[in-house]
XYZ file of C-alpha atoms in Angstrom:
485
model
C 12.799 50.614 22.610
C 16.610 51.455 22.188
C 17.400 48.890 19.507
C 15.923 46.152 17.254
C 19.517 44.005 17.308
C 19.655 40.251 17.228
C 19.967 38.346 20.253
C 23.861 37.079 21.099
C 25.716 34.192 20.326
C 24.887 32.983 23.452
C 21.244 33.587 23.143
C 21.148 32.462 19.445
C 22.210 29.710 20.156
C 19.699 28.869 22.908
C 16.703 30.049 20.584
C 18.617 26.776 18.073
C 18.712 24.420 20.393
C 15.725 24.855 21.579
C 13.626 24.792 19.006
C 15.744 21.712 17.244
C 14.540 19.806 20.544
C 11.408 20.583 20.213
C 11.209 19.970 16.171
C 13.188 16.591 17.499
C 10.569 16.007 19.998
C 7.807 16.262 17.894
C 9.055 14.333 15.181
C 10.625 11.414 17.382
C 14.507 11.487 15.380
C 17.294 11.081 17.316
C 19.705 14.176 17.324
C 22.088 14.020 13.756
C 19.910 11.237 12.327
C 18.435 12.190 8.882
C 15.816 11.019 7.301
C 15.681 12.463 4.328
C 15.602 10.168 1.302
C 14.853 10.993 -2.419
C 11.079 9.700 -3.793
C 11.559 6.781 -5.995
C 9.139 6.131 -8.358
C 8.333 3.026 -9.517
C 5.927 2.723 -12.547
C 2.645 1.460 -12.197
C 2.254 -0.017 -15.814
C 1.826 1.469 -19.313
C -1.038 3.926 -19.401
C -1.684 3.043 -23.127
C -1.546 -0.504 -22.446
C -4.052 0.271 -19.420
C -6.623 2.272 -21.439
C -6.700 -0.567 -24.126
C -7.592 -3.584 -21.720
C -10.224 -1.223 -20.239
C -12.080 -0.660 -23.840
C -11.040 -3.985 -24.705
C -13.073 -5.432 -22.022
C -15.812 -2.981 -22.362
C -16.394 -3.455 -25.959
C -16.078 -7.537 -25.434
C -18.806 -7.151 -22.485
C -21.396 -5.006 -24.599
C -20.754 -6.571 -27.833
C -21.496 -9.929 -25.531
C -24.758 -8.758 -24.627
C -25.700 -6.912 -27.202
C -24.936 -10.119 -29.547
C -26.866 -12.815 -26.960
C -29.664 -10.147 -27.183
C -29.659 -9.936 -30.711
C -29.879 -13.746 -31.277
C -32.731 -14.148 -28.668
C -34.667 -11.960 -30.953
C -33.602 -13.017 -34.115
C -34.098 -16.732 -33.002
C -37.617 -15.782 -31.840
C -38.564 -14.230 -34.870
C -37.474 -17.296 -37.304
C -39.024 -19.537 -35.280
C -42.680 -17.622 -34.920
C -42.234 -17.483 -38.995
C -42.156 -21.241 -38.715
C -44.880 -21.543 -36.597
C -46.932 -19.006 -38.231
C -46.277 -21.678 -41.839
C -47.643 -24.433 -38.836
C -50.664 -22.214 -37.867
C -51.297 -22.004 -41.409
C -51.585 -25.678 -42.397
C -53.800 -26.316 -39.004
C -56.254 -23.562 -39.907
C -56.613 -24.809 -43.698
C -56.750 -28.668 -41.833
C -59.698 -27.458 -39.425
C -61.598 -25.619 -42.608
C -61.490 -28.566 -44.797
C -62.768 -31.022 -42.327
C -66.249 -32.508 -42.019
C -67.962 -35.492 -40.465
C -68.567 -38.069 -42.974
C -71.891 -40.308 -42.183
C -70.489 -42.770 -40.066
C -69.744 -40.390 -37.636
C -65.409 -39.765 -38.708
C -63.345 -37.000 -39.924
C -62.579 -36.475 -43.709
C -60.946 -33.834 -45.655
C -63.403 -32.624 -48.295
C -59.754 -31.102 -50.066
C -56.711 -32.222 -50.144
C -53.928 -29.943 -48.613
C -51.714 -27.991 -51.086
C -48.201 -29.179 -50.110
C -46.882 -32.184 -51.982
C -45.109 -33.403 -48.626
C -48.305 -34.500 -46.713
C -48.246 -37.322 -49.621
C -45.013 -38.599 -49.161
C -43.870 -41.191 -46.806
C -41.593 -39.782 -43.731
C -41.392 -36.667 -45.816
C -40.973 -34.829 -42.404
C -44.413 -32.973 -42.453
C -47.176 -34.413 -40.912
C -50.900 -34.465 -39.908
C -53.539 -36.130 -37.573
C -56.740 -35.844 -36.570
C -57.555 -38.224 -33.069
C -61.154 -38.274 -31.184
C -62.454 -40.278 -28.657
C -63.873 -43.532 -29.805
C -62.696 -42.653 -33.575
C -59.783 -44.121 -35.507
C -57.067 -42.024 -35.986
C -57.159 -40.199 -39.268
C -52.841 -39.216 -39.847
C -51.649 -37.971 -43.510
C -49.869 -40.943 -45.659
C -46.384 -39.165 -45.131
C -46.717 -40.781 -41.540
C -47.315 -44.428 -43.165
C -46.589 -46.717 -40.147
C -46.150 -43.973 -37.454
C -48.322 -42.078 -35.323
C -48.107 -38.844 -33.343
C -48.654 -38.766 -29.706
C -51.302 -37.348 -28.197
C -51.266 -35.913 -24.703
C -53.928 -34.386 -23.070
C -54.075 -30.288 -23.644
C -53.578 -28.408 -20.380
C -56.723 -26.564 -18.866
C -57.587 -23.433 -20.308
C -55.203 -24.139 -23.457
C -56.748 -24.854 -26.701
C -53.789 -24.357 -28.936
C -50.200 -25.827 -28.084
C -47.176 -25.441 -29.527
C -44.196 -27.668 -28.739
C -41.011 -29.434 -29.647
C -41.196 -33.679 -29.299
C -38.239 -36.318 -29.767
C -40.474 -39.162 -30.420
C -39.598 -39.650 -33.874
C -36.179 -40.765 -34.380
C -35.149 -39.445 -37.859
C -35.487 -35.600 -35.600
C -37.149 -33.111 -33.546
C -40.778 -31.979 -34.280
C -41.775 -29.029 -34.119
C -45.751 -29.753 -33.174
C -48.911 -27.356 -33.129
C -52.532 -29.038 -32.272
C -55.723 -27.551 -31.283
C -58.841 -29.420 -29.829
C -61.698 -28.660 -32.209
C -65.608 -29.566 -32.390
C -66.636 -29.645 -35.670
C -70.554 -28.861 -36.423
C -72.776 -32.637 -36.279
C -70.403 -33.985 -33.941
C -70.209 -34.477 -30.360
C -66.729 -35.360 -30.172
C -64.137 -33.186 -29.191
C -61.388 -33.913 -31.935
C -56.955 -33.212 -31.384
C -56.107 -31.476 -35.114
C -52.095 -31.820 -35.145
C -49.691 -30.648 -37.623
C -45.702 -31.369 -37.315
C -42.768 -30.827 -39.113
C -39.234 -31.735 -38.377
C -37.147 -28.886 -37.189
C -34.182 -29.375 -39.683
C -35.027 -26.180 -41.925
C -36.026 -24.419 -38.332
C -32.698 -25.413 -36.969
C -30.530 -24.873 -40.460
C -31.798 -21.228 -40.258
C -31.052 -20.648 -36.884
C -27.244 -22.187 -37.142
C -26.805 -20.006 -40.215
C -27.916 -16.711 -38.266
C -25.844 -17.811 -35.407
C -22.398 -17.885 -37.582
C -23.497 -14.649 -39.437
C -23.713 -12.822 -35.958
C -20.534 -14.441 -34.379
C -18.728 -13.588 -37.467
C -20.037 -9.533 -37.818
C -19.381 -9.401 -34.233
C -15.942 -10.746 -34.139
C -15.112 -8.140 -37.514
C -17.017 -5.278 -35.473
C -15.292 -6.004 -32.131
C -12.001 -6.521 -34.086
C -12.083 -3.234 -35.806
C -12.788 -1.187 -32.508
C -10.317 -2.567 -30.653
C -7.955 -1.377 -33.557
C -9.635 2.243 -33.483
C -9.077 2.201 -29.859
C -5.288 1.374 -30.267
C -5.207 4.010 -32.914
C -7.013 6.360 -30.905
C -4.718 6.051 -27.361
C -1.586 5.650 -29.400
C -2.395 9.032 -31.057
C -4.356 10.198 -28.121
C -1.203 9.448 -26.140
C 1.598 11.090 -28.348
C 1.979 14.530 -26.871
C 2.908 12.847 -23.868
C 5.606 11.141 -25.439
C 6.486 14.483 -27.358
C 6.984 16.319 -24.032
C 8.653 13.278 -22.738
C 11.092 14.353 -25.551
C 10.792 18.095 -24.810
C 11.648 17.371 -21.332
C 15.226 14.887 -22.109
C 16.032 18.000 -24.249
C 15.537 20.612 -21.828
C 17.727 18.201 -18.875
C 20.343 17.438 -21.326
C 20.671 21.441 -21.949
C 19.674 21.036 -25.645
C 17.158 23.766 -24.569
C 15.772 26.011 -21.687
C 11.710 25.715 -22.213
C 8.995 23.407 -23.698
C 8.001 25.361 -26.592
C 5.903 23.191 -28.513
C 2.083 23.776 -28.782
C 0.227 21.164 -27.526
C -3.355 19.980 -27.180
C -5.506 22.348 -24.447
C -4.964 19.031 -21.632
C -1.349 18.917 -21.917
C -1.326 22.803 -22.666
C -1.928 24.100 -18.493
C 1.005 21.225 -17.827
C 3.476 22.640 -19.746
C 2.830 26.126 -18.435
C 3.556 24.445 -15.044
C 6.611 23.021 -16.193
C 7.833 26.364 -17.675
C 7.301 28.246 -14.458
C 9.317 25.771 -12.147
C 12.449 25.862 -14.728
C 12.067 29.469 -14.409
C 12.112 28.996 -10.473
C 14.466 26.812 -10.847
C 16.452 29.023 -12.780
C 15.730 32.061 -10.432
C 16.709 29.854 -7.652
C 20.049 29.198 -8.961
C 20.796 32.784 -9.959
C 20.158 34.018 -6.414
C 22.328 30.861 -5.188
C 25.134 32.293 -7.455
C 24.416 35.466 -6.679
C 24.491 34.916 -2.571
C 27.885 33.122 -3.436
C 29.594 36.042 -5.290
C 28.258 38.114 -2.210
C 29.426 36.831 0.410
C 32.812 35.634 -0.797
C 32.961 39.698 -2.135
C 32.256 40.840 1.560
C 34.618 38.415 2.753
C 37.704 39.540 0.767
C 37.812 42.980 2.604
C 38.323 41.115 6.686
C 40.361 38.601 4.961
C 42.990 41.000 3.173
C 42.722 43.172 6.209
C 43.680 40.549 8.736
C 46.404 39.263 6.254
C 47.869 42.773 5.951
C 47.834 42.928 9.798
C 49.564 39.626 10.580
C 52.351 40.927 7.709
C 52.985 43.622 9.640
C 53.137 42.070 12.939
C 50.874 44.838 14.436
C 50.386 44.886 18.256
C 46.825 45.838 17.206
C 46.025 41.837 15.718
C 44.083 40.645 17.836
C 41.754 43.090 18.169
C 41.724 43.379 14.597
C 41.115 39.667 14.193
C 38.579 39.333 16.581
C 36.791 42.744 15.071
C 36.910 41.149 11.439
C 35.969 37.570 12.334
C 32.475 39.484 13.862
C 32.453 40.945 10.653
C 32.571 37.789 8.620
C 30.513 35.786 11.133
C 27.679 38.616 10.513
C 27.870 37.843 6.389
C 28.110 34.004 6.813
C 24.882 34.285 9.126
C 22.968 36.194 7.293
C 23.371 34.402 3.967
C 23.019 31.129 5.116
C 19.681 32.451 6.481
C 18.800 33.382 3.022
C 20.019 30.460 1.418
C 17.991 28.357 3.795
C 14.721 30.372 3.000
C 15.051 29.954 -0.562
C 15.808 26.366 -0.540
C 12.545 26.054 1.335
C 10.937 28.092 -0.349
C 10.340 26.346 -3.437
C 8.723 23.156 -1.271
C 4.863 23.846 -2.075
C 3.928 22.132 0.724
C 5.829 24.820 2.814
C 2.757 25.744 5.584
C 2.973 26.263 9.254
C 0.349 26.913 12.169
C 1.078 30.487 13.750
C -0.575 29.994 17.040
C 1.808 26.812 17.736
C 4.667 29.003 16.935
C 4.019 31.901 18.926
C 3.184 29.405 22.238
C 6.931 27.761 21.372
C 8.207 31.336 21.362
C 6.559 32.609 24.159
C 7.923 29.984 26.586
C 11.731 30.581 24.889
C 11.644 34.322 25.500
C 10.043 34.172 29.045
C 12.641 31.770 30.053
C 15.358 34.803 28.816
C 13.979 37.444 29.776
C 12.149 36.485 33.032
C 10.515 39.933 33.688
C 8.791 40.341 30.305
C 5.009 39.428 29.646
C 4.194 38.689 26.090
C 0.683 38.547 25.767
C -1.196 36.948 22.566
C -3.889 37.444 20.880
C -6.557 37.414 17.874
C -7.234 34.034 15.313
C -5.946 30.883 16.328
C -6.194 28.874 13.237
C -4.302 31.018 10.998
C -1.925 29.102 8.624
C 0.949 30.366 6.474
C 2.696 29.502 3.607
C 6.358 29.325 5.040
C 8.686 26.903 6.765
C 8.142 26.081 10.614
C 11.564 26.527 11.298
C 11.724 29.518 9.294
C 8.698 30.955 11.057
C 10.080 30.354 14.610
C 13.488 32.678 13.736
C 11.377 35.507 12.759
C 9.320 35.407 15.561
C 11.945 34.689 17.890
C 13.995 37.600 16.871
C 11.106 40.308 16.641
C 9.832 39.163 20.025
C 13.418 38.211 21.657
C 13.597 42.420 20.578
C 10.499 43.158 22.444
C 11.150 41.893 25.257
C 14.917 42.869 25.210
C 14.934 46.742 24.814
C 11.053 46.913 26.303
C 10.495 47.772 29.872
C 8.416 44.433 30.023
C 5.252 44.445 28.717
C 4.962 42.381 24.946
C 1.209 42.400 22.938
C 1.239 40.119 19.959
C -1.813 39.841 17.871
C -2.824 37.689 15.262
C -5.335 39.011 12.545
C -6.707 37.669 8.651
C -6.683 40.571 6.326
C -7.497 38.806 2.883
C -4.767 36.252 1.690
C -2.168 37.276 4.185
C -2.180 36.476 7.624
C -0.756 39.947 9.579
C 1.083 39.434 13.124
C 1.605 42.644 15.070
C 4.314 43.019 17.654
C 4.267 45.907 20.476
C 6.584 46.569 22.860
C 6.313 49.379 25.646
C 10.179 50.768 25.075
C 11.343 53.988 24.044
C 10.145 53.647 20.248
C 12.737 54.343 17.157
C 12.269 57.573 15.742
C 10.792 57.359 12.136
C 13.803 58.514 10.254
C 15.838 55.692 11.723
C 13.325 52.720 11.348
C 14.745 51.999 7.958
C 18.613 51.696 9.006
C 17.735 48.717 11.034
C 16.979 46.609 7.803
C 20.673 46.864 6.948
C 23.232 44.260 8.119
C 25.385 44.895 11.492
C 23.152 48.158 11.723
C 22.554 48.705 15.791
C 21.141 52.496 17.666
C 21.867 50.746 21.138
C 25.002 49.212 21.433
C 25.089 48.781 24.879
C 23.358 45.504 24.673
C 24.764 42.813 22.911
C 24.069 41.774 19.513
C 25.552 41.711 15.701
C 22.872 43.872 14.283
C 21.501 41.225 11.954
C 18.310 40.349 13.182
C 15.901 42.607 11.621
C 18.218 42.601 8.179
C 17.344 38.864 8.426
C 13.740 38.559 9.306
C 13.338 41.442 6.463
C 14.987 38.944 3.625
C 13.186 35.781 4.700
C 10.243 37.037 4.695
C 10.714 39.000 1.183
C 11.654 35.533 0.125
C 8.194 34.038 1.134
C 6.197 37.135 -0.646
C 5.553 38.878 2.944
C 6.657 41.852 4.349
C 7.918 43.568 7.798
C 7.201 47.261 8.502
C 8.041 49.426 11.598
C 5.917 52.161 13.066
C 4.769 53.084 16.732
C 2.560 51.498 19.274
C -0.504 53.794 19.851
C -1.744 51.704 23.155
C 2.250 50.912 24.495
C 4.632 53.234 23.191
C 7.110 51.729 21.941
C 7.706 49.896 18.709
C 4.953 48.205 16.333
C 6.502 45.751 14.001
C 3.839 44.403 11.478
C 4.430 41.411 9.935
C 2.884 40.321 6.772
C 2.857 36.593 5.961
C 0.951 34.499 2.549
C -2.265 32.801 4.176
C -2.561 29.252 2.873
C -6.517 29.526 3.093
């Protein structure tokens, strides 16, 4: 291989157009049409406003059951006090009765509370058998309690009744058979439910109020907690109007280990950023530095009205041309560089490549080879120029035969170009990295394309080496790309 030159004008422009109408194909644009739009974000709602409803209505749902819970049991246990004061009464009712000789009940004691004495007092008893009179306790005076018969198996009930007007009873009876009698004989004791009732209304109110307080006072702990919680985020909110309104460069403020690895991220893209811009600035100053020397050259010539313009013209416009091209190659790369999404498939690449250069160069084979999944961390578009100029070379100063193989090695992705041409001798492989540098001019070319493919791919953290094909001859140009996996 004779030279490592880009392709012509002519050609270049082929290799653009056709992969534009393939990029346009896949994508389904129209030719000119763009696309492109900036993200706009539209808020989603206040995060602190978010995180209170959320422990608001978790602290609402479990102080809700924890308080129905709660009143269950506490209602239970007031009430089994109540009917333990019943159980109480019944047993002392049931020890103190006997059968007097015509057959009846009788208390041989009179029961210790003053209420079974007084009329509609609210606590009564009565003794009922079969055959017998009813024996009740003077607080009933003209009333009666009902008697029902006790479900099977059951020989103490407990209930509530409404047959009494003045209030609900709270009832307990038991069917006993007292020693000399046949008779099976309904002991009942009731007393109205006010107390019962009083106790439970005041419980109720004491709970609903300690649960309002305690629900009250965590909702205000949670506010406290997310506003605080919150507040580096509206500290870096601050940190970040100061740093776009030039008041300074970096976030330096410490901040809390969550916010901490965000700030670090922020850091390192204004110091991309900033990077990015320098080498902008810098690319300027370059190229309008290596434009100054054509342009005061043809402006000296055209003074002197030199037979010789034309030529000169025409030699200092390729001259320009070759700086304009290669910095708008780098300043492409670098603006696409800093897109982290920046991946593209290398098989895909080399098949769109392969049918480009076969339709130039008619006689070449280019044969591929090695992993067909491999994915690297650089712009499609980007990817297709480097490929097309290394293997547009091949096949250009080869004598037709192109390997190009495809290999993992760690976290970079290596493609290896051969070519069966004459080689480059190894103390001239590194001249070809410089712009407009060319060992065979008797092809056409500027001399750019290697100088190019070397600074894009520096750009994307690879690299591009020269050496000699063991199995063809002629050149080996390895090129290493970041793997995305």
């Amino acid at each position: 291989m004779a030279s490592a030159s880009s392709p012509s004008g002519g050609r270049k422009r082929f290799f653009s157009r056709f992969f534009r109408r393939k990029k346009i194909e896949k994508s389904g644009n129209p030719i000119g049409e763009n696309n492109s739009q900036e993200p706009v974000i539209r808020p989603t709602g206040s995060l602190t406003r978010r995180l209170i409803a959320i422990s608001a209505l978790w602290i609402f749902i479990l102080l809700s059951g924890g308080g129905v819970t709660l009143d269950r049991v506490l209602t239970q246990a007031v009430t089994d006090n109540f009917d333990s004061q019943l159980d109480y009464v019944l047993a002392a009712m049931i020890a103190s009765s006997e059968i007097d000789p015509e057959g009846a009940v009788r208390l041989n004691r009179p029961l210790g509370d003053q209420r079974f004495l007084e009329a509609h007092s609210g606590l009564y008893f009565q003794v009922s058998g079969s055959g017998y009179e009813r024996f009740p306790s003077p607080s009933l005076w003209d009333r009666s309690l009902e008697v029902n018969p006790m479900p099977k198996g059951q020989l103490v009930r407990t209930y509530d009744s409404d047959e009494f007007s003045d209030g609900t009873l709270r009832v307990m009876e038991r069917d006993v058979r007292l020693p000399g009698s046949s008779v099976l004989w309904r002991f009942q004791v009731a007393e109205i439910r006010t107390s019962l009732d009083n106790q439970i209304k005041k419980l109720r109110h004491t709970l609903v109020k300690a649960f309002l307080i305690l629900g009250t006072g965590l909702i205000v702990i949670t506010v406290l907690q997310v506003t605080i919680g919150l507040w580096p985020l509206r500290k870096l909110r601050r940190e970040i109007s100061a740093v776009r309104n030039g008041q300074a460069s970096r976030i330096h403020d410490r901040m809390p280990n969550e916010v901490a690895p965000l700030i670090e991220e922020l850091n390192a893209l204004l110091s991309h950023n900033e990077r990015q811009a320098e080498e902008a600035r810098r690319h300027a100053g370059n190229l309008a530095h290596a434009l100054k020397t054509p342009l005061t050259v043809v402006t000296n010539e055209a003074n002197a009205n030199s037979d010789t313009l034309k030529e000169v013209v025409l030699r200092e416009v390729m001259t320009m041309r070759r700086h304009v091209d290669h910095h708008l190659a780098r300043a492409r790369a670098i603006g696409r560089r800093g897109n982290a999404q920046s991946q593209a498939e290398v098989w895909p690449a080399l098949l769109a490549v392969e049918r480009a250069v076969t339709r130039l160069y008619p006689h070449a084979t280019i044969d591929l080879a090695g992993v067909k999944d491999a994915v690297v961390r650089i712009e499609r578009q980007d990817l297709d120029e480097i490929l097309g100029n290394l293997i547009e070379n091949a096949a250009k100063y080869g004598q037709g035969r192109v390997f190009v193989t495809v290999e993992k090695q760690g976290k970079q992705v290596e493609i290896l170009i051969e070519d069966d041409g004459a080689g480059i001798p190894e103390n001239l492989r590194g001249q070809l990295f410089k712009r407009g540098a060319r060992l065979d001019t008797d092809k056409p070319g500027t001399g750019l394309g290697l100088a190019i493919v070397r600074d894009v791919v520096e750009i994307y953290g690879g690299g591009v080496t020269l050496e000699e094909s063991e199995d063809l001859g002629g050149l080996f140009v390895r090129l290493a790309l970041p793997s995305v996996h």
